[in-house]
């Protein structure tokens, strides 16, 4: 494990050092595709939208307004769904399984107006109207700001564009954590959610077995010199040269499949038994997609405290920001959205023991679903070969049932 940590730190140092380096090298690098281009490549219409947060971050949203299979381009009032990615990820991740197995396409084919979100700091939302990306204050955020600011901004933008009063929400990993932040910290947004589907939700994390979190907890679990040195900066910075080298190697050299699998394990943990390995070259194109170091530190703090609470800045700054020496806990009893929780038994990040703490605290929990397959892990919720049958169909059925019931009222 120490070797893995040192490897990641080395990558951080190398990519950071050459962040401004623009080498000329005669290697046939593939041109990176945007989420819109990935959607259009399968014959679906795609739109790119931008929403600015109150603190100046420009969030890039992608939309599939209708399905070519339904011939419903002119229809109005289609129910909207927002799908939100996890840590180190972006909107691309939900598209890679293709039009038959990827959740956005499944929703579009069922008649939904599909929106894919991107959190501040990733490759699609790395712009701020007030701050340069190289300014340390640009990176002074964790998943708290994503839940308290980015999600409300995104939801308001979608509802304004579609004329809908509420939408469905699907989050994976950090997309769940940030939703729990929004529902408790900005409880007025619960009324804007029809159903909320949490895929592998890391909320309480005291029992996580994810190696990097456990091994780095002594350094970053409580605010100290480790957090002070690492916080407020980009973690695993996106570098065009390094990224193209990785995805080109993964795509063109089948002998390197083991190396590409290692990349996936570093990003999502060792539970990749159900992973559709043909997706590895595409995953390597844009992942890791970029995060603030504070997002990772905040998760490590959650493991160390065994609580779901705001970012720990140390007692002095906590007093300044929160009025108390210890960071306050989120009151998740305020989350009144209709919640559906899905978890896997081989998920080292969203552990069954931790998820079992949630039901008694959630006033409107509609479903707590344990995937029967004992090998189902964290990334399987988006990249597994059987994800449509195991997860997507269920999520879609509950959304359709909710809309049908509402239309009959």
CSV table of C-alpha atoms in Angstrom, one decimal:
chain,number,residue,atom,x,y,z
A,1,UNK,CA,0.0,0.0,0.0
A,2,UNK,CA,2.9,2.4,0.8
A,3,UNK,CA,4.2,1.8,-2.7
A,4,UNK,CA,0.8,2.8,-4.1
A,5,UNK,CA,0.8,6.0,-2.0
A,6,UNK,CA,4.3,6.9,-3.1
A,7,UNK,CA,3.4,6.2,-6.7
A,8,UNK,CA,0.5,8.6,-6.5
A,9,UNK,CA,2.6,11.3,-4.8
A,10,UNK,CA,5.2,10.9,-7.5
A,11,UNK,CA,2.6,11.3,-10.2
A,12,UNK,CA,1.4,14.5,-8.4
A,13,UNK,CA,4.9,15.9,-8.4
A,14,UNK,CA,5.6,15.0,-12.0
A,15,UNK,CA,2.4,16.3,-13.5
A,16,UNK,CA,2.5,19.4,-11.4
A,17,UNK,CA,6.1,20.1,-12.5
A,18,UNK,CA,5.2,19.8,-16.2
A,19,UNK,CA,1.8,21.4,-15.9
A,20,UNK,CA,2.8,24.3,-18.3
A,21,UNK,CA,5.0,22.1,-20.5
A,22,UNK,CA,3.8,21.7,-24.1
A,23,UNK,CA,6.0,19.1,-25.7
A,24,UNK,CA,6.3,18.3,-29.3
A,25,UNK,CA,6.5,14.6,-29.7
A,26,UNK,CA,5.7,12.5,-32.7
A,27,UNK,CA,3.2,10.1,-31.1
A,28,UNK,CA,-0.2,9.5,-32.7
A,29,UNK,CA,-2.3,10.8,-29.7
A,30,UNK,CA,-6.0,10.5,-30.0
A,31,UNK,CA,-8.0,13.7,-29.8
A,32,UNK,CA,-10.1,13.7,-26.6
A,33,UNK,CA,-13.8,13.6,-27.0
A,34,UNK,CA,-16.2,15.7,-25.0
A,35,UNK,CA,-19.3,14.3,-23.4
A,36,UNK,CA,-21.4,15.9,-26.2
A,37,UNK,CA,-19.3,14.2,-28.8
A,38,UNK,CA,-19.6,10.9,-27.1
A,39,UNK,CA,-23.4,11.2,-27.0
A,40,UNK,CA,-23.6,12.3,-30.7
A,41,UNK,CA,-21.3,9.4,-31.7
A,42,UNK,CA,-24.2,7.0,-30.8
A,43,UNK,CA,-26.7,9.0,-32.8
A,44,UNK,CA,-28.3,10.9,-29.9
A,45,UNK,CA,-28.7,14.7,-29.9
A,46,UNK,CA,-26.4,16.5,-27.4
A,47,UNK,CA,-26.3,20.0,-25.9
A,48,UNK,CA,-23.6,21.8,-23.9
A,49,UNK,CA,-24.7,24.3,-21.2
A,50,UNK,CA,-23.0,26.5,-18.7
A,51,UNK,CA,-24.3,27.6,-15.3
A,52,UNK,CA,-22.4,30.0,-13.1
A,53,UNK,CA,-22.4,29.5,-9.3
A,54,UNK,CA,-22.8,32.5,-6.9
A,55,UNK,CA,-19.1,32.2,-6.2
A,56,UNK,CA,-18.1,32.4,-9.9
A,57,UNK,CA,-17.5,28.7,-10.9
A,58,UNK,CA,-18.7,27.9,-14.4
A,59,UNK,CA,-20.2,24.5,-14.5
A,60,UNK,CA,-20.5,22.6,-17.8
A,61,UNK,CA,-23.7,20.6,-18.1
A,62,UNK,CA,-24.4,18.2,-21.0
A,63,UNK,CA,-27.9,17.3,-22.1
A,64,UNK,CA,-29.6,14.6,-24.1
A,65,UNK,CA,-32.9,16.3,-24.8
A,66,UNK,CA,-34.6,13.3,-26.5
A,67,UNK,CA,-34.1,9.9,-28.0
A,68,UNK,CA,-33.8,9.1,-31.7
A,69,UNK,CA,-35.6,5.9,-31.0
A,70,UNK,CA,-38.8,7.6,-29.9
A,71,UNK,CA,-39.1,10.3,-32.5
A,72,UNK,CA,-40.1,12.7,-29.8
A,73,UNK,CA,-37.9,15.7,-30.6
A,74,UNK,CA,-40.8,18.1,-30.8
A,75,UNK,CA,-42.5,17.0,-27.5
A,76,UNK,CA,-42.5,19.3,-24.5
A,77,UNK,CA,-42.6,18.7,-20.8
A,78,UNK,CA,-40.5,15.5,-20.7
A,79,UNK,CA,-39.5,14.7,-17.1
A,80,UNK,CA,-36.0,15.8,-16.3
A,81,UNK,CA,-33.2,13.8,-14.6
A,82,UNK,CA,-29.8,15.0,-13.3
A,83,UNK,CA,-27.0,12.4,-13.2
A,84,UNK,CA,-24.0,13.3,-11.1
A,85,UNK,CA,-20.5,11.7,-11.1
A,86,UNK,CA,-18.2,10.7,-8.3
A,87,UNK,CA,-14.7,11.7,-7.0
A,88,UNK,CA,-12.0,12.0,-9.7
A,89,UNK,CA,-14.7,11.7,-12.4
A,90,UNK,CA,-16.8,13.7,-14.8
A,91,UNK,CA,-19.9,13.3,-17.0
A,92,UNK,CA,-18.0,11.1,-19.4
A,93,UNK,CA,-18.1,8.1,-17.0
A,94,UNK,CA,-21.8,7.6,-17.3
A,95,UNK,CA,-21.6,7.4,-21.1
A,96,UNK,CA,-18.8,4.9,-21.7
A,97,UNK,CA,-21.0,1.8,-21.4
A,98,UNK,CA,-22.7,2.7,-24.6
A,99,UNK,CA,-26.3,3.3,-25.7
A,100,UNK,CA,-27.6,-0.1,-24.5
A,101,UNK,CA,-26.1,-0.2,-21.0
A,102,UNK,CA,-25.3,3.4,-20.0
A,103,UNK,CA,-27.9,5.0,-17.7
A,104,UNK,CA,-28.2,8.4,-19.6
A,105,UNK,CA,-29.2,6.6,-22.8
A,106,UNK,CA,-31.5,4.3,-20.9
A,107,UNK,CA,-33.3,7.3,-19.4
A,108,UNK,CA,-33.5,9.1,-22.8
A,109,UNK,CA,-35.0,6.0,-24.5
A,110,UNK,CA,-37.6,6.0,-21.7
A,111,UNK,CA,-38.7,9.5,-22.7
A,112,UNK,CA,-36.7,11.5,-20.2
A,113,UNK,CA,-34.8,14.9,-20.6
A,114,UNK,CA,-31.4,13.8,-19.4
A,115,UNK,CA,-28.8,16.2,-17.9
A,116,UNK,CA,-25.2,15.2,-16.9
A,117,UNK,CA,-23.6,17.4,-14.3
A,118,UNK,CA,-20.0,18.3,-13.6
A,119,UNK,CA,-18.6,19.5,-10.3
A,120,UNK,CA,-16.3,22.5,-9.9
A,121,UNK,CA,-12.6,21.7,-10.6
A,122,UNK,CA,-13.0,18.8,-13.0
A,123,UNK,CA,-12.0,19.0,-16.7
A,124,UNK,CA,-15.4,20.4,-17.7
A,125,UNK,CA,-15.8,22.9,-14.9
A,126,UNK,CA,-12.3,24.4,-14.5
A,127,UNK,CA,-13.2,28.0,-14.9
A,128,UNK,CA,-14.1,30.8,-12.5
A,129,UNK,CA,-15.2,34.3,-13.5
A,130,UNK,CA,-13.3,35.8,-10.5
A,131,UNK,CA,-10.3,33.5,-9.9
A,132,UNK,CA,-7.5,32.1,-12.1
A,133,UNK,CA,-7.3,28.3,-11.9
A,134,UNK,CA,-3.7,28.7,-10.6
A,135,UNK,CA,-4.8,30.8,-7.6
A,136,UNK,CA,-5.0,28.6,-4.5
A,137,UNK,CA,-8.4,30.0,-3.6
A,138,UNK,CA,-9.7,28.4,-6.8
A,139,UNK,CA,-9.1,25.0,-5.1
A,140,UNK,CA,-10.4,26.0,-1.7
A,141,UNK,CA,-13.4,23.7,-1.8
A,142,UNK,CA,-14.5,20.2,-0.8
A,143,UNK,CA,-17.6,18.2,-1.6
A,144,UNK,CA,-19.4,20.5,0.9
A,145,UNK,CA,-19.3,23.3,-1.7
A,146,UNK,CA,-20.3,20.9,-4.5
A,147,UNK,CA,-23.4,20.0,-2.4
A,148,UNK,CA,-24.2,23.4,-1.0
A,149,UNK,CA,-23.5,25.5,-4.1
A,150,UNK,CA,-22.9,23.4,-7.3
A,151,UNK,CA,-25.9,21.1,-7.1
A,152,UNK,CA,-28.4,23.9,-6.2
A,153,UNK,CA,-27.1,26.0,-9.1
A,154,UNK,CA,-27.3,23.0,-11.5
A,155,UNK,CA,-30.8,22.1,-10.4
A,156,UNK,CA,-32.1,25.7,-10.7
A,157,UNK,CA,-30.6,26.0,-14.2
A,158,UNK,CA,-32.2,22.7,-15.4
A,159,UNK,CA,-35.6,23.6,-13.9
A,160,UNK,CA,-35.5,27.0,-15.5
A,161,UNK,CA,-34.6,25.7,-18.9
A,162,UNK,CA,-37.1,22.8,-18.8
A,163,UNK,CA,-40.0,24.6,-17.1
A,164,UNK,CA,-40.3,21.6,-14.7
A,165,UNK,CA,-41.0,22.1,-11.0
A,166,UNK,CA,-38.8,19.2,-9.8
A,167,UNK,CA,-36.5,16.5,-11.3
A,168,UNK,CA,-35.1,13.0,-10.7
A,169,UNK,CA,-31.6,12.7,-9.4
A,170,UNK,CA,-29.0,9.9,-9.7
A,171,UNK,CA,-25.6,10.2,-8.0
A,172,UNK,CA,-22.7,7.9,-7.8
A,173,UNK,CA,-20.2,8.0,-4.9
A,174,UNK,CA,-19.4,11.7,-4.4
A,175,UNK,CA,-22.6,12.5,-6.3
A,176,UNK,CA,-24.3,10.9,-3.3
A,177,UNK,CA,-22.2,12.6,-0.7
A,178,UNK,CA,-22.9,16.0,-2.2
A,179,UNK,CA,-26.6,15.3,-2.4
A,180,UNK,CA,-26.7,14.5,1.3
A,181,UNK,CA,-24.9,17.8,1.9
A,182,UNK,CA,-27.5,19.6,-0.2
A,183,UNK,CA,-30.5,17.9,1.4
A,184,UNK,CA,-29.4,18.7,4.9
A,185,UNK,CA,-27.6,22.0,4.4
A,186,UNK,CA,-30.0,23.4,1.8
A,187,UNK,CA,-33.2,21.6,2.8
A,188,UNK,CA,-35.4,23.8,0.6
A,189,UNK,CA,-34.1,21.9,-2.3
A,190,UNK,CA,-35.7,18.7,-1.2
A,191,UNK,CA,-39.0,20.0,-2.7
A,192,UNK,CA,-37.2,20.2,-6.1
A,193,UNK,CA,-36.4,16.4,-6.1
A,194,UNK,CA,-38.9,13.8,-7.3
A,195,UNK,CA,-36.8,10.7,-6.6
A,196,UNK,CA,-33.1,10.5,-5.5
A,197,UNK,CA,-31.1,7.4,-6.3
A,198,UNK,CA,-27.9,7.0,-4.4
A,199,UNK,CA,-25.5,4.5,-6.0
A,200,UNK,CA,-22.7,3.5,-3.6
A,201,UNK,CA,-23.2,6.4,-1.1
A,202,UNK,CA,-20.2,7.2,1.0
A,203,UNK,CA,-21.8,9.2,3.9
A,204,UNK,CA,-20.7,7.7,7.2
A,205,UNK,CA,-17.3,6.1,6.5
A,206,UNK,CA,-15.9,4.8,9.8
A,207,UNK,CA,-15.8,1.2,8.5
A,208,UNK,CA,-14.4,1.8,5.1
A,209,UNK,CA,-11.7,-0.7,3.9
A,210,UNK,CA,-10.5,1.4,1.0
A,211,UNK,CA,-6.7,1.2,1.3
A,212,UNK,CA,-5.7,4.8,0.5
A,213,UNK,CA,-8.2,6.3,3.0
A,214,UNK,CA,-7.1,3.9,5.8
A,215,UNK,CA,-3.4,4.3,5.1
A,216,UNK,CA,-3.4,8.1,5.0
A,217,UNK,CA,-5.8,8.7,7.9
A,218,UNK,CA,-2.9,9.2,10.4
A,219,UNK,CA,-1.7,12.1,8.2
A,220,UNK,CA,-4.9,13.7,7.0
A,221,UNK,CA,-7.7,12.3,9.3
A,222,UNK,CA,-7.4,15.2,11.7
A,223,UNK,CA,-6.3,18.7,10.8
A,224,UNK,CA,-2.6,19.1,11.2
A,225,UNK,CA,0.6,19.6,9.3
A,226,UNK,CA,-0.4,17.0,6.7
A,227,UNK,CA,-3.7,18.7,5.8
A,228,UNK,CA,-2.1,22.2,6.0
A,229,UNK,CA,0.6,21.2,3.4
A,230,UNK,CA,-1.8,19.4,1.0
A,231,UNK,CA,-5.1,21.4,1.2
A,232,UNK,CA,-6.3,24.0,-1.3
A,233,UNK,CA,-4.6,22.6,-4.4
A,234,UNK,CA,-5.4,20.4,-7.4
A,235,UNK,CA,-4.9,16.7,-6.7
A,236,UNK,CA,-3.6,14.6,-9.6
A,237,UNK,CA,-3.6,17.6,-12.0
A,238,UNK,CA,-4.9,17.0,-15.5
A,239,UNK,CA,-2.0,17.2,-17.9
A,240,UNK,CA,-2.6,16.9,-21.6
A,241,UNK,CA,0.7,15.2,-22.4
A,242,UNK,CA,0.4,12.6,-19.5
A,243,UNK,CA,-3.3,12.0,-20.2
A,244,UNK,CA,-2.8,11.3,-23.9
A,245,UNK,CA,0.2,9.1,-23.1
A,246,UNK,CA,-2.0,7.0,-20.7
A,247,UNK,CA,-5.0,6.6,-22.9
A,248,UNK,CA,-3.0,6.1,-26.1
A,249,UNK,CA,-1.0,3.3,-24.4
A,250,UNK,CA,-4.1,1.7,-23.0
A,251,UNK,CA,-5.8,1.9,-26.4
A,252,UNK,CA,-3.1,0.7,-28.7
A,253,UNK,CA,-1.1,-1.8,-26.6
A,254,UNK,CA,-3.3,-4.7,-25.4
A,255,UNK,CA,-0.2,-6.0,-23.6
A,256,UNK,CA,-0.6,-3.1,-21.2
A,257,UNK,CA,-4.1,-4.1,-20.1
A,258,UNK,CA,-2.7,-5.1,-16.7
A,259,UNK,CA,-1.3,-1.5,-16.3
A,260,UNK,CA,-4.6,0.0,-17.3
A,261,UNK,CA,-6.4,-2.2,-14.7
A,262,UNK,CA,-3.9,-0.9,-12.1
A,263,UNK,CA,-5.0,2.7,-13.0
A,264,UNK,CA,-8.6,1.7,-12.5
A,265,UNK,CA,-7.8,0.2,-9.1
A,266,UNK,CA,-5.9,3.3,-7.9
A,267,UNK,CA,-8.9,5.4,-8.8
A,268,UNK,CA,-11.8,3.2,-7.7
A,269,UNK,CA,-10.3,0.6,-5.4
A,270,UNK,CA,-9.6,-3.1,-5.9
A,271,UNK,CA,-13.2,-4.2,-6.4
A,272,UNK,CA,-13.2,-4.4,-10.2
A,273,UNK,CA,-14.2,-8.0,-10.8
A,274,UNK,CA,-17.4,-7.0,-12.7
A,275,UNK,CA,-15.8,-4.2,-14.6
A,276,UNK,CA,-16.3,-4.1,-18.3
A,277,UNK,CA,-12.6,-4.1,-19.1
A,278,UNK,CA,-13.1,-3.0,-22.7
A,279,UNK,CA,-13.9,0.4,-21.3
A,280,UNK,CA,-10.5,0.8,-19.7
A,281,UNK,CA,-9.0,2.8,-22.7
A,282,UNK,CA,-11.9,5.2,-22.6
A,283,UNK,CA,-11.8,5.6,-18.9
A,284,UNK,CA,-8.1,6.4,-19.2
A,285,UNK,CA,-8.8,9.2,-21.6
A,286,UNK,CA,-10.3,11.6,-19.0
A,287,UNK,CA,-9.8,9.9,-15.6
A,288,UNK,CA,-8.8,11.0,-13.1
A,289,UNK,CA,-10.7,14.2,-14.2
A,290,UNK,CA,-9.3,16.5,-11.4
A,291,UNK,CA,-10.4,17.4,-7.9
A,292,UNK,CA,-9.3,19.6,-5.1
A,293,UNK,CA,-7.1,18.0,-2.5
A,294,UNK,CA,-9.7,19.1,0.0
A,295,UNK,CA,-12.3,16.7,-1.4
A,296,UNK,CA,-10.0,13.7,-0.7
A,297,UNK,CA,-9.0,15.1,2.7
A,298,UNK,CA,-12.7,15.6,3.6
A,299,UNK,CA,-13.3,11.9,3.0
A,300,UNK,CA,-10.3,10.9,5.1
A,301,UNK,CA,-11.7,13.1,7.9
A,302,UNK,CA,-15.0,11.3,7.6
A,303,UNK,CA,-13.2,8.0,8.1
A,304,UNK,CA,-11.3,9.3,11.1
A,305,UNK,CA,-14.2,10.9,12.8
A,306,UNK,CA,-16.8,8.3,11.9
A,307,UNK,CA,-19.2,11.2,11.5
A,308,UNK,CA,-20.8,13.0,8.5
A,309,UNK,CA,-19.7,16.6,9.2
A,310,UNK,CA,-18.3,19.7,7.6
A,311,UNK,CA,-14.7,20.1,6.7
A,312,UNK,CA,-12.2,20.3,9.6
A,313,UNK,CA,-10.0,23.4,9.2
A,314,UNK,CA,-8.5,23.1,12.7
A,315,UNK,CA,-10.0,24.6,15.9
A,316,UNK,CA,-9.0,28.2,15.2
A,317,UNK,CA,-10.4,28.4,11.7
A,318,UNK,CA,-13.4,26.3,12.7
A,319,UNK,CA,-14.3,28.9,15.3
A,320,UNK,CA,-14.0,31.5,12.6
A,321,UNK,CA,-16.1,29.6,10.0
A,322,UNK,CA,-18.5,27.7,12.2
A,323,UNK,CA,-18.5,29.4,15.6
A,324,UNK,CA,-17.4,26.2,17.3
A,325,UNK,CA,-14.0,24.4,17.6
A,326,UNK,CA,-15.2,21.1,16.1
A,327,UNK,CA,-16.9,21.0,12.6
A,328,UNK,CA,-20.7,20.7,12.9
A,329,UNK,CA,-22.4,17.5,11.8
A,330,UNK,CA,-24.9,17.6,8.9
A,331,UNK,CA,-28.4,17.0,10.1
A,332,UNK,CA,-29.5,14.4,7.6
A,333,UNK,CA,-32.9,14.1,9.2
A,334,UNK,CA,-33.7,17.2,7.2
A,335,UNK,CA,-33.4,15.2,3.9
A,336,UNK,CA,-37.1,14.8,3.0
A,337,UNK,CA,-36.5,13.8,-0.7
A,338,UNK,CA,-37.7,10.3,-1.7
A,339,UNK,CA,-34.5,8.4,-1.3
A,340,UNK,CA,-33.4,5.1,-2.9
A,341,UNK,CA,-30.1,3.7,-1.6
A,342,UNK,CA,-28.1,1.0,-3.5
A,343,UNK,CA,-24.9,-0.7,-2.2
A,344,UNK,CA,-22.6,-3.5,-2.9
A,345,UNK,CA,-21.1,-6.0,-0.6
A,346,UNK,CA,-17.6,-5.7,-2.1
A,347,UNK,CA,-17.6,-1.9,-1.9
A,348,UNK,CA,-14.7,-0.7,0.2
A,349,UNK,CA,-15.8,2.9,0.2
A,350,UNK,CA,-19.5,2.7,0.9
A,351,UNK,CA,-19.4,-0.1,3.4
A,352,UNK,CA,-22.6,-2.0,4.5
A,353,UNK,CA,-22.0,-1.3,8.2
A,354,UNK,CA,-21.8,2.4,7.5
A,355,UNK,CA,-24.8,2.5,5.2
A,356,UNK,CA,-26.8,0.6,7.9
A,357,UNK,CA,-26.7,3.8,10.0
A,358,UNK,CA,-28.7,5.7,7.5
A,359,UNK,CA,-32.3,4.3,7.4
A,360,UNK,CA,-33.3,5.4,10.9
A,361,UNK,CA,-32.2,8.9,10.2
A,362,UNK,CA,-33.9,9.4,6.8
A,363,UNK,CA,-37.6,10.3,7.0
A,364,UNK,CA,-38.5,9.4,3.5
A,365,UNK,CA,-36.4,6.4,2.6
A,366,UNK,CA,-38.2,4.4,-0.1
A,367,UNK,CA,-35.6,1.7,-0.7
A,368,UNK,CA,-32.5,0.2,0.8
A,369,UNK,CA,-31.2,-2.2,-1.8
A,370,UNK,CA,-28.3,-4.6,-1.4
A,371,UNK,CA,-27.0,-5.9,-4.7
A,372,UNK,CA,-27.3,-9.8,-4.4
A,373,UNK,CA,-23.9,-10.4,-6.1
A,374,UNK,CA,-21.3,-10.5,-3.3
A,375,UNK,CA,-18.6,-9.3,-5.7
A,376,UNK,CA,-20.3,-6.1,-6.6
A,377,UNK,CA,-17.9,-3.2,-6.0
A,378,UNK,CA,-17.8,0.6,-6.1
A,379,UNK,CA,-17.2,1.1,-9.8
A,380,UNK,CA,-19.6,-1.6,-10.8
A,381,UNK,CA,-22.5,0.8,-10.4
A,382,UNK,CA,-21.4,2.6,-13.6
A,383,UNK,CA,-18.9,0.3,-15.4
A,384,UNK,CA,-20.1,-3.3,-14.8
A,385,UNK,CA,-20.9,-5.5,-17.8
A,386,UNK,CA,-24.3,-6.3,-16.2
A,387,UNK,CA,-25.1,-2.8,-14.8
A,388,UNK,CA,-28.2,-2.3,-16.9
A,389,UNK,CA,-29.9,-5.4,-15.6
A,390,UNK,CA,-28.6,-5.1,-12.0
A,391,UNK,CA,-29.0,-1.3,-11.4
A,392,UNK,CA,-30.2,0.8,-14.3
A,393,UNK,CA,-33.5,-1.0,-15.0
A,394,UNK,CA,-34.4,-0.7,-11.3
A,395,UNK,CA,-33.5,2.9,-11.1
A,396,UNK,CA,-35.5,3.7,-14.2
A,397,UNK,CA,-38.5,1.6,-13.1
A,398,UNK,CA,-38.8,3.6,-9.8
A,399,UNK,CA,-38.6,6.9,-11.7
A,400,UNK,CA,-41.2,5.9,-14.2
A,401,UNK,CA,-43.5,4.6,-11.4
A,402,UNK,CA,-43.2,7.9,-9.6
A,403,UNK,CA,-44.1,10.0,-12.7
A,404,UNK,CA,-47.0,7.7,-13.5
A,405,UNK,CA,-48.4,8.1,-10.0
A,406,UNK,CA,-48.0,11.8,-10.2
A,407,UNK,CA,-49.8,12.1,-13.5
A,408,UNK,CA,-52.7,10.2,-12.1
A,409,UNK,CA,-53.3,12.6,-9.2
